[in-house]
Short mmCIF file of C-alpha atoms and ligand atoms in Angstrom, two decimals:
data_model
loop_
_atom_site.label_atom_id
_atom_site.label_comp_id
_atom_site.label_asym_id
_atom_site.label_seq_id
_atom_site.Cartn_x
_atom_site.Cartn_y
_atom_site.Cartn_z
CA UNK A 22 1.73 0.24 -28.25
CA UNK A 23 -1.21 2.31 -27.02
CA UNK A 24 -0.49 2.91 -23.34
CA UNK A 25 -3.98 1.85 -22.22
CA UNK A 26 -3.41 -1.55 -23.88
CA UNK A 27 -0.24 -2.24 -21.89
CA UNK A 28 -0.60 -5.11 -19.42
CA UNK A 29 0.79 -3.10 -16.48
CA UNK A 30 -1.75 -0.32 -17.09
CA UNK A 31 -4.61 -2.84 -17.36
CA UNK A 32 -3.44 -4.53 -14.15
CA UNK A 33 -3.26 -1.18 -12.34
CA UNK A 34 -6.77 -0.20 -13.44
CA UNK A 35 -8.21 -3.59 -12.44
CA UNK A 36 -6.63 -3.40 -8.99
CA UNK A 37 -7.94 0.15 -8.44
CA UNK A 38 -11.42 -0.93 -9.45
CA UNK A 39 -11.27 -4.00 -7.20
CA UNK A 40 -10.44 -1.64 -4.31
CA UNK A 41 -13.41 0.58 -5.22
CA UNK A 42 -15.71 -2.48 -5.24
CA UNK A 43 -14.47 -3.46 -1.78
CA UNK A 44 -15.69 -0.07 -0.46
CA UNK A 45 -12.21 1.19 0.46
CA UNK A 46 -12.29 4.33 -1.71
CA UNK A 47 -15.08 6.72 -0.79
CA UNK A 48 -14.87 9.92 -2.84
CA UNK A 49 -11.15 10.45 -3.64
CA UNK A 50 -9.95 8.28 -0.73
CA UNK A 51 -6.84 6.19 -1.30
CA UNK A 52 -4.06 6.17 -3.89
CA UNK A 53 -1.99 3.66 -5.86
CA UNK A 54 1.49 3.80 -7.42
CA UNK A 55 3.50 1.33 -9.50
CA UNK A 56 7.25 1.47 -10.28
CA UNK A 57 7.31 0.72 -14.00
CA UNK A 58 9.83 -1.80 -15.38
CA UNK A 59 12.41 -0.52 -17.91
CA UNK A 60 11.04 -2.73 -20.70
CA UNK A 61 7.48 -1.56 -19.95
CA UNK A 62 8.58 2.10 -20.23
CA UNK A 63 10.19 1.29 -23.59
CA UNK A 64 7.07 -0.54 -24.82
CA UNK A 65 4.95 2.61 -24.36
CA UNK A 66 7.67 5.20 -25.14
CA UNK A 67 5.74 6.70 -28.09
CA UNK A 68 2.99 7.84 -25.65
CA UNK A 69 5.37 9.69 -23.29
CA UNK A 70 6.05 13.42 -23.39
CA UNK A 71 9.45 14.32 -21.97
CA UNK A 72 9.00 18.11 -22.13
CA UNK A 73 6.83 18.59 -19.04
CA UNK A 74 7.70 20.99 -16.26
CA UNK A 75 9.75 19.60 -13.33
CA UNK A 76 7.99 19.96 -9.97
CA UNK A 77 9.27 19.33 -6.44
CA UNK A 78 8.26 15.99 -4.89
CA UNK A 79 8.42 17.48 -1.38
CA UNK A 80 11.02 14.97 -0.22
CA UNK A 81 14.17 13.37 -1.52
CA UNK A 82 14.36 9.80 -2.92
CA UNK A 83 17.84 9.64 -4.55
CA UNK A 84 17.77 5.83 -5.02
CA UNK A 85 14.71 6.27 -7.28
CA UNK A 86 16.42 8.80 -9.60
CA UNK A 87 15.30 8.30 -13.21
CA UNK A 88 12.55 5.78 -12.34
CA UNK A 89 9.07 5.99 -13.91
CA UNK A 90 5.83 5.48 -11.96
CA UNK A 91 2.18 5.02 -12.84
CA UNK A 92 0.24 6.97 -10.18
CA UNK A 93 -3.30 8.02 -9.30
CA UNK A 94 -4.09 11.75 -9.37
CA UNK A 95 -4.89 13.92 -6.38
CA UNK A 96 -8.61 14.37 -5.83
CA UNK A 97 -9.43 11.62 -8.33
CA UNK A 98 -12.20 9.14 -7.54
CA UNK A 99 -11.23 5.45 -7.75
CA UNK A 100 -14.68 4.68 -9.19
CA UNK A 101 -13.84 6.81 -12.24
CA UNK A 102 -10.44 5.25 -13.02
CA UNK A 103 -11.92 2.45 -15.13
CA UNK A 104 -14.02 4.86 -17.24
CA UNK A 105 -11.56 7.74 -17.69
CA UNK A 106 -8.03 6.53 -16.93
CA UNK A 107 -6.30 9.35 -18.82
CA UNK A 108 -8.05 11.89 -16.55
CA UNK A 109 -7.40 9.94 -13.32
CA UNK A 110 -3.87 8.56 -13.76
CA UNK A 111 -0.40 9.76 -14.76
CA UNK A 112 2.97 8.36 -15.72
CA UNK A 113 5.65 10.41 -13.98
CA UNK A 114 9.42 10.42 -14.39
CA UNK A 115 11.80 11.35 -11.54
CA UNK A 116 14.84 13.57 -12.15
CA UNK A 117 18.45 12.48 -11.72
CA UNK A 118 18.52 13.54 -8.05
CA UNK A 119 15.17 12.04 -7.01
CA UNK A 120 13.84 15.43 -5.90
CA UNK A 121 11.50 16.43 -8.73
CA UNK A 122 9.02 14.73 -11.05
CA UNK A 123 7.41 15.56 -14.37
CA UNK A 124 4.23 14.23 -15.93
CA UNK A 125 4.87 12.25 -19.13
CA UNK A 126 1.34 10.98 -19.75
CA UNK A 127 -2.18 11.35 -18.34
CA UNK A 128 -3.90 13.80 -15.97
CA UNK A 129 -5.17 15.38 -19.18
CA UNK A 130 -7.21 17.95 -17.28
CA UNK A 131 -4.18 19.46 -15.62
CA UNK A 132 -4.23 17.95 -12.13
CA UNK A 133 -1.44 16.78 -9.82
CA UNK A 134 -0.31 13.29 -8.75
CA UNK A 135 -1.69 12.04 -5.42
CA UNK A 136 -1.04 14.26 -2.39
CA UNK A 137 0.53 11.19 -0.77
CA UNK A 138 3.32 11.11 -3.38
CA UNK A 139 6.01 11.76 -0.69
CA UNK A 140 4.81 8.72 1.34
CA UNK A 141 4.52 6.52 -1.75
CA UNK A 142 7.96 7.39 -3.09
CA UNK A 143 9.73 7.09 0.28
CA UNK A 144 8.05 3.69 0.75
CA UNK A 145 9.06 2.64 -2.78
CA UNK A 146 12.67 3.59 -2.04
CA UNK A 147 12.78 1.61 1.23
CA UNK A 148 10.98 -1.44 -0.18
CA UNK A 149 12.98 -1.49 -3.43
CA UNK A 150 16.18 -1.74 -1.40
CA UNK A 151 14.80 -4.18 1.20
CA UNK A 152 13.42 -6.53 -1.49
CA UNK A 153 16.40 -6.38 -3.89
CA UNK A 154 14.29 -4.41 -6.39
CA UNK A 155 11.35 -6.90 -6.34
CA UNK A 156 8.67 -4.68 -4.76
CA UNK A 157 6.95 -2.37 -7.26
CA UNK A 158 3.49 -1.58 -5.86
CA UNK A 159 2.51 0.76 -3.00
CA UNK A 160 -1.21 0.93 -2.17
CA UNK A 161 -3.06 3.20 0.25
CA UNK A 162 -6.73 2.45 1.07
CA UNK A 163 -9.31 3.61 3.59
CA UNK A 164 -10.11 0.15 4.94
CA UNK A 165 -13.12 0.46 7.26
CA UNK A 166 -12.41 -2.26 9.83
CA UNK A 167 -8.73 -1.49 10.28
CA UNK A 168 -9.65 2.16 10.84
CA UNK A 169 -12.29 1.14 13.41
CA UNK A 170 -9.71 -0.90 15.34
CA UNK A 171 -7.40 2.12 15.66
CA UNK A 172 -10.00 3.64 18.04
CA UNK A 173 -10.14 0.67 20.41
CA UNK A 174 -6.75 -1.09 20.38
CA UNK A 175 -3.49 0.40 21.69
CA UNK A 176 -1.56 1.86 18.74
CA UNK A 177 1.29 -0.65 19.05
CA UNK A 178 2.78 -2.91 16.37
CA UNK A 179 2.81 -5.88 18.71
CA UNK A 180 -0.87 -5.55 19.66
CA UNK A 181 -2.16 -5.11 16.08
CA UNK A 182 0.10 -7.87 14.69
CA UNK A 183 -0.91 -10.43 17.29
CA UNK A 184 -4.64 -9.61 17.19
CA UNK A 185 -4.73 -9.73 13.37
CA UNK A 186 -2.72 -12.98 13.24
CA UNK A 187 -5.16 -14.64 15.64
CA UNK A 188 -8.25 -13.83 13.55
CA UNK A 189 -7.59 -16.19 10.63
CA UNK A 190 -5.23 -19.14 10.44
CA UNK A 191 -3.52 -18.06 7.21
CA UNK A 192 -2.82 -14.47 8.31
CA UNK A 193 0.61 -15.21 9.83
CA UNK A 194 1.57 -16.92 6.56
CA UNK A 195 0.45 -13.93 4.46
CA UNK A 196 2.14 -11.27 6.63
CA UNK A 197 4.74 -13.11 8.75
CA UNK A 198 6.70 -9.91 9.48
CA UNK A 199 3.62 -8.36 11.15
CA UNK A 200 2.16 -4.87 10.76
CA UNK A 201 3.42 -1.46 11.87
CA UNK A 202 1.24 1.30 13.32
CA UNK A 203 1.74 5.02 12.64
CA UNK A 204 0.09 7.36 15.17
CA UNK A 205 -2.22 10.09 13.87
CA UNK A 206 -0.20 12.56 11.77
CA UNK A 207 -1.43 15.15 9.24
CA UNK A 208 -1.57 13.29 5.89
CA UNK A 209 0.11 14.37 2.67
CA UNK A 210 3.36 15.68 4.15
CA UNK A 211 6.93 14.63 4.77
CA UNK A 212 6.45 13.78 8.49
CA UNK A 213 3.95 10.99 7.82
CA UNK A 214 6.09 9.84 4.88
CA UNK A 215 9.18 9.53 7.09
CA UNK A 216 7.27 7.72 9.88
CA UNK A 217 5.70 5.27 7.40
CA UNK A 218 8.88 4.53 5.46
CA UNK A 219 10.71 3.88 8.74
CA UNK A 220 8.15 1.11 9.54
CA UNK A 221 8.32 -0.20 5.97
CA UNK A 222 11.96 -1.18 6.57
CA UNK A 223 10.52 -3.94 8.79
CA UNK A 224 6.97 -4.55 7.53
CA UNK A 225 4.99 -4.73 4.25
CA UNK A 226 1.96 -3.19 6.01
CA UNK A 227 1.64 0.13 7.84
CA UNK A 228 -1.61 1.18 9.52
CA UNK A 229 -2.33 4.90 9.76
CA UNK A 230 -4.34 5.57 12.92
CA UNK A 231 -7.88 6.83 12.18
CA UNK A 232 -7.08 6.96 8.43
CA UNK A 233 -6.27 3.68 6.64
CA UNK A 234 -3.50 1.39 5.51
CA UNK A 235 -0.40 1.27 3.29
CA UNK A 236 0.70 -2.02 1.71
CA UNK A 237 3.75 -2.86 -0.38
CA UNK A 238 4.28 -5.81 -2.70
CA UNK A 239 5.93 -7.24 -5.78
CA UNK A 240 2.91 -7.07 -8.06
CA UNK A 241 -0.77 -6.10 -8.16
CA UNK A 242 -2.06 -9.53 -7.03
CA UNK A 243 0.25 -9.80 -4.03
CA UNK A 244 -0.33 -6.22 -2.87
CA UNK A 245 -4.12 -6.30 -3.30
CA UNK A 246 -4.20 -9.73 -1.63
CA UNK A 247 -2.23 -8.38 1.32
CA UNK A 248 -4.58 -5.41 1.81
CA UNK A 249 -7.59 -7.72 1.46
CA UNK A 250 -6.24 -10.27 3.97
CA UNK A 251 -5.40 -7.69 6.64
CA UNK A 252 -8.73 -5.90 6.24
CA UNK A 253 -10.68 -9.20 6.36
CA UNK A 254 -8.86 -10.16 9.54
CA UNK A 255 -9.76 -6.76 11.00
CA UNK A 256 -13.40 -7.36 10.04
CA UNK A 257 -13.42 -10.66 11.94
CA UNK A 258 -11.89 -8.92 14.97
CA UNK A 259 -14.49 -6.13 14.84
CA UNK A 260 -17.27 -8.76 14.69
CA UNK A 261 -15.72 -10.79 17.51
CA UNK A 262 -15.29 -7.73 19.75
CA UNK A 263 -18.89 -6.71 18.96
CA UNK A 264 -20.23 -10.11 20.05
CA UNK A 265 -18.22 -10.27 23.27
CA UNK A 266 -15.11 -8.40 24.43
CA UNK A 267 -13.23 -11.52 25.57
CA UNK A 268 -12.48 -14.52 23.35
CA UNK A 269 -13.69 -17.93 24.54
CA UNK A 270 -10.87 -19.58 22.55
CA UNK A 271 -8.25 -18.49 20.06
CA UNK A 272 -5.11 -19.47 18.10
CA UNK A 273 -2.44 -19.71 20.82
CA UNK A 274 1.24 -18.71 20.61
CA UNK A 275 2.14 -22.43 20.44
CA UNK A 276 -0.39 -22.92 17.58
CA UNK A 277 1.33 -20.05 15.77
CA UNK A 278 4.77 -21.63 16.29
CA UNK A 279 3.47 -24.98 14.95
CA UNK A 280 1.94 -23.21 11.94
CA UNK A 281 5.21 -21.38 11.24
CA UNK A 282 7.12 -24.67 11.25
CA UNK A 283 4.81 -26.44 8.79
CA UNK A 284 4.34 -23.41 6.51
CA UNK A 285 8.07 -22.58 6.64
CA UNK A 286 7.71 -18.96 7.74
CA UNK A 287 9.60 -17.16 10.49
CA UNK A 288 7.29 -15.53 13.06
CA UNK A 289 9.25 -13.18 15.34
CA UNK A 290 9.01 -14.23 19.01
CA UNK A 291 8.35 -10.59 19.97
CA UNK A 292 4.75 -11.14 18.71
CA UNK A 293 4.23 -14.50 20.46
CA UNK A 294 4.05 -13.09 23.99
CA UNK A 295 1.76 -14.43 26.74
CA UNK A 296 -1.28 -12.18 27.28
P1 LIG B 14 -5.39 12.08 -2.98
O1 LIG B 14 -6.73 12.28 -3.66
O2 LIG B 14 -4.54 13.33 -3.04
O3 LIG B 14 -4.69 10.85 -3.49
O4 LIG B 14 -5.66 11.86 -1.42
C1 LIG B 14 -6.49 10.83 -0.98
C2 LIG B 14 -6.08 10.29 0.34
O5 LIG B 14 -6.48 9.19 0.68
C3 LIG B 14 -5.18 11.07 1.21
O6 LIG B 14 -4.67 10.31 2.26
ZN1 LIG B 15 -5.94 8.57 2.71
#
């Protein structure tokens, strides 16, 4: 099969373009990676070159040894992915120690995978284990309203989780584990990758202060939906704070407990504190 006809490639491109249309990917902002299923790799095997040069990932992900990923390229513009996917994207294979990768398809003009590859792969490793191999998508976007909130709210998981839950009734159902917050750290390196993957043991969402968001999920719909829900909640909070700094009424901790019971989700009590 022609690789661009494969359903997982089509799904990846559609998700990237949806993110562009939301305004989350100015210039080359953001990146997306997908851990390809074994049968999907086999279905496109004739397109893959296994003679590429091995290059260091910049971190070690031994549990991902031998896995294949579809990834966005570094410096690539999300708005171009739909028109020139073979220039913007790559399929990479990891070596048998999870320390190096090689390009098997794509990036035809000789570029590199996203500079956030260490964060993506460390998150994939953590989430693959935590979800019994179900999670396959890691998505980083420059979501405007979440970024704005990192200038005015304390950079604490419990503050962001509670404020975002309160902004729309279905938020606690969509991200019942809450959200983690990473302080400002230079992007692209191992330090931010370690800090993010540590939070991903507990959450499916990590906010990078003054930068954006990372989301993890089982498929493109769930992961895009998660990013969209958190960012929409942040937009409501930005609007609310802009109208008046104190809320006249809100969803209370007891409302959240009642919601959890009916929707059969577990909301950790640590986020249901009295303000
Ligand atoms: P890349 O173009 O290398 O993916 O970087 C974009 C980005 O958002 C860095 O955090
Ligand atoms: Zn970024």
